[in-house]
CSV table of C-alpha atoms in Angstrom, one decimal:
chain,number,residue,atom,x,y,z
A,1,MET,CA,80.3,97.4,111.0
A,2,ARG,CA,81.3,95.2,108.1
A,3,ALA,CA,78.6,95.2,106.2
A,4,ASP,CA,79.0,98.9,106.1
A,5,ARG,CA,82.5,98.8,104.8
A,6,LEU,CA,82.3,96.4,101.9
A,7,ILE,CA,79.7,98.8,100.3
A,8,SER,CA,82.1,101.8,101.1
A,9,ILE,CA,84.8,100.0,99.0
A,10,LEU,CA,82.5,99.1,96.4
A,11,LEU,CA,81.5,102.5,96.3
A,12,LEU,CA,84.5,104.1,96.2
A,13,LEU,CA,86.1,102.1,93.9
A,14,GLN,CA,82.9,102.3,91.5
A,15,ASN,CA,83.9,106.1,91.7
A,16,ASN,CA,88.0,105.6,91.7
A,17,GLU,CA,89.3,103.5,88.4
A,18,LYS,CA,92.2,102.6,91.1
A,19,LEU,CA,92.8,102.8,94.8
A,20,THR,CA,95.7,102.2,97.0
A,21,THR,CA,95.6,100.0,100.5
A,22,LYS,CA,97.0,102.8,101.9
A,23,ALA,CA,94.2,105.0,100.7
A,24,LEU,CA,91.4,102.8,101.6
A,25,VAL,CA,92.6,102.7,105.0
A,26,GLN,CA,93.2,106.3,105.7
A,27,GLU,CA,89.5,106.5,104.1
A,28,LEU,CA,87.9,104.0,105.6
A,29,GLU,CA,89.6,104.2,109.4
A,30,VAL,CA,91.1,100.6,109.6
A,31,THR,CA,94.7,98.8,109.5
A,32,GLU,CA,95.7,97.4,106.3
A,33,ARG,CA,95.2,93.7,107.4
A,34,THR,CA,91.5,94.7,107.6
A,35,ILE,CA,91.2,96.2,104.3
A,36,HIS,CA,92.6,92.6,103.0
A,37,ARG,CA,90.4,90.8,105.0
A,38,ASP,CA,87.5,92.5,103.3
A,39,MET,CA,88.9,92.3,99.9
A,40,GLU,CA,88.8,88.4,100.5
A,41,ALA,CA,85.2,88.9,101.5
A,42,LEU,CA,84.2,90.7,98.4
A,43,SER,CA,85.7,87.7,96.5
A,44,ALA,CA,84.1,84.8,98.0
A,45,ALA,CA,80.8,87.2,97.4
A,46,ARG,CA,82.3,86.6,94.0
A,47,ILE,CA,83.0,90.3,93.5
A,48,LEU,CA,86.3,90.6,91.6
A,49,VAL,CA,88.5,92.8,93.4
A,50,LEU,CA,91.9,92.7,92.1
A,51,ALA,CA,95.1,93.6,93.4
A,52,GLU,CA,97.4,95.2,91.0
A,53,ARG,CA,101.1,94.6,92.3
A,54,GLY,CA,104.0,97.5,92.1
A,55,LYS,CA,105.7,100.0,94.2
A,56,LEU,CA,101.5,101.1,94.7
A,57,GLY,CA,99.5,98.1,95.1
A,58,ASP,CA,96.5,99.4,93.3
A,59,TRP,CA,93.0,97.8,94.0
A,60,ARG,CA,90.7,98.1,91.0
A,61,LEU,CA,87.1,96.2,90.4
A,62,LEU,CA,87.4,94.8,87.0
A,63,GLU,CA,85.1,96.4,84.2
A,64,GLN,CA,82.4,93.7,84.5
A,65,TYR,CA,81.8,94.5,87.8
A,66,ARG,CA,82.1,98.2,87.5
A,67,THR,CA,78.4,99.2,87.8
A,68,LYS,CA,76.2,103.0,88.6
A,69,LEU,CA,74.2,102.3,91.5
A,70,THR,CA,73.4,106.3,91.6
A,71,GLY,CA,70.0,105.5,91.0
A,72,LEU,CA,69.1,103.1,94.0
A,73,LYS,CA,68.2,104.3,97.5
A,74,GLU,CA,70.4,103.6,100.6
A,75,GLY,CA,68.2,100.8,102.0
A,76,GLU,CA,68.1,99.0,98.1
A,77,ILE,CA,71.9,98.7,98.2
A,78,LYS,CA,71.6,97.3,101.9
A,79,SER,CA,69.5,94.8,101.0
A,80,LEU,CA,71.9,93.6,98.1
A,81,PHE,CA,74.8,93.4,100.6
A,82,LEU,CA,72.9,92.0,103.9
A,83,SER,CA,71.3,89.0,105.0
A,84,PRO,CA,67.1,88.8,104.1
A,85,SER,CA,66.7,88.0,108.1
A,86,PHE,CA,64.3,90.4,109.2
A,87,GLN,CA,65.0,89.5,112.5
A,88,LEU,CA,69.3,90.2,111.7
A,89,LEU,CA,68.2,93.6,110.5
A,90,SER,CA,65.9,94.8,113.1
A,91,ASP,CA,68.8,93.5,115.6
A,92,LEU,CA,71.2,95.8,113.9
A,93,GLY,CA,68.7,99.0,114.0
A,94,PHE,CA,67.4,99.0,110.0
A,95,THR,CA,63.8,99.5,109.9
A,96,GLY,CA,61.3,99.8,106.7
A,97,ASP,CA,61.4,97.4,104.1
A,98,TYR,CA,64.1,96.0,102.2
C-alpha cells in the first residue's frame, strides 16, 4: 500500500541521514521508478526530500523536516498520512480511533 510505503520512507530517512535509491529499493522491495514516484508524492505533500546528485545519489530530509516520531503510536502516525475519511479507513481494514 502506498501510504504505508510513504510512512516507511519517512521513517527510514528519519533514522538514516542519507539513503540511496538502491538502498530504498532493497528495503521496500519496489522498483527505482516507484521510489522516484513516492519522492514526488512526498514533495507534493510539502515534505521536502532532497536528491543529491553524484555517484551514489543519496536522498535526505531537510533538517527542519526531521523530527522524532518515537512518541507516537502506530495509529497516530497513520492518521497523519491517511485521508480523514472513516469509510476509506474502514475499507482499508483499519479500525480504532484515528
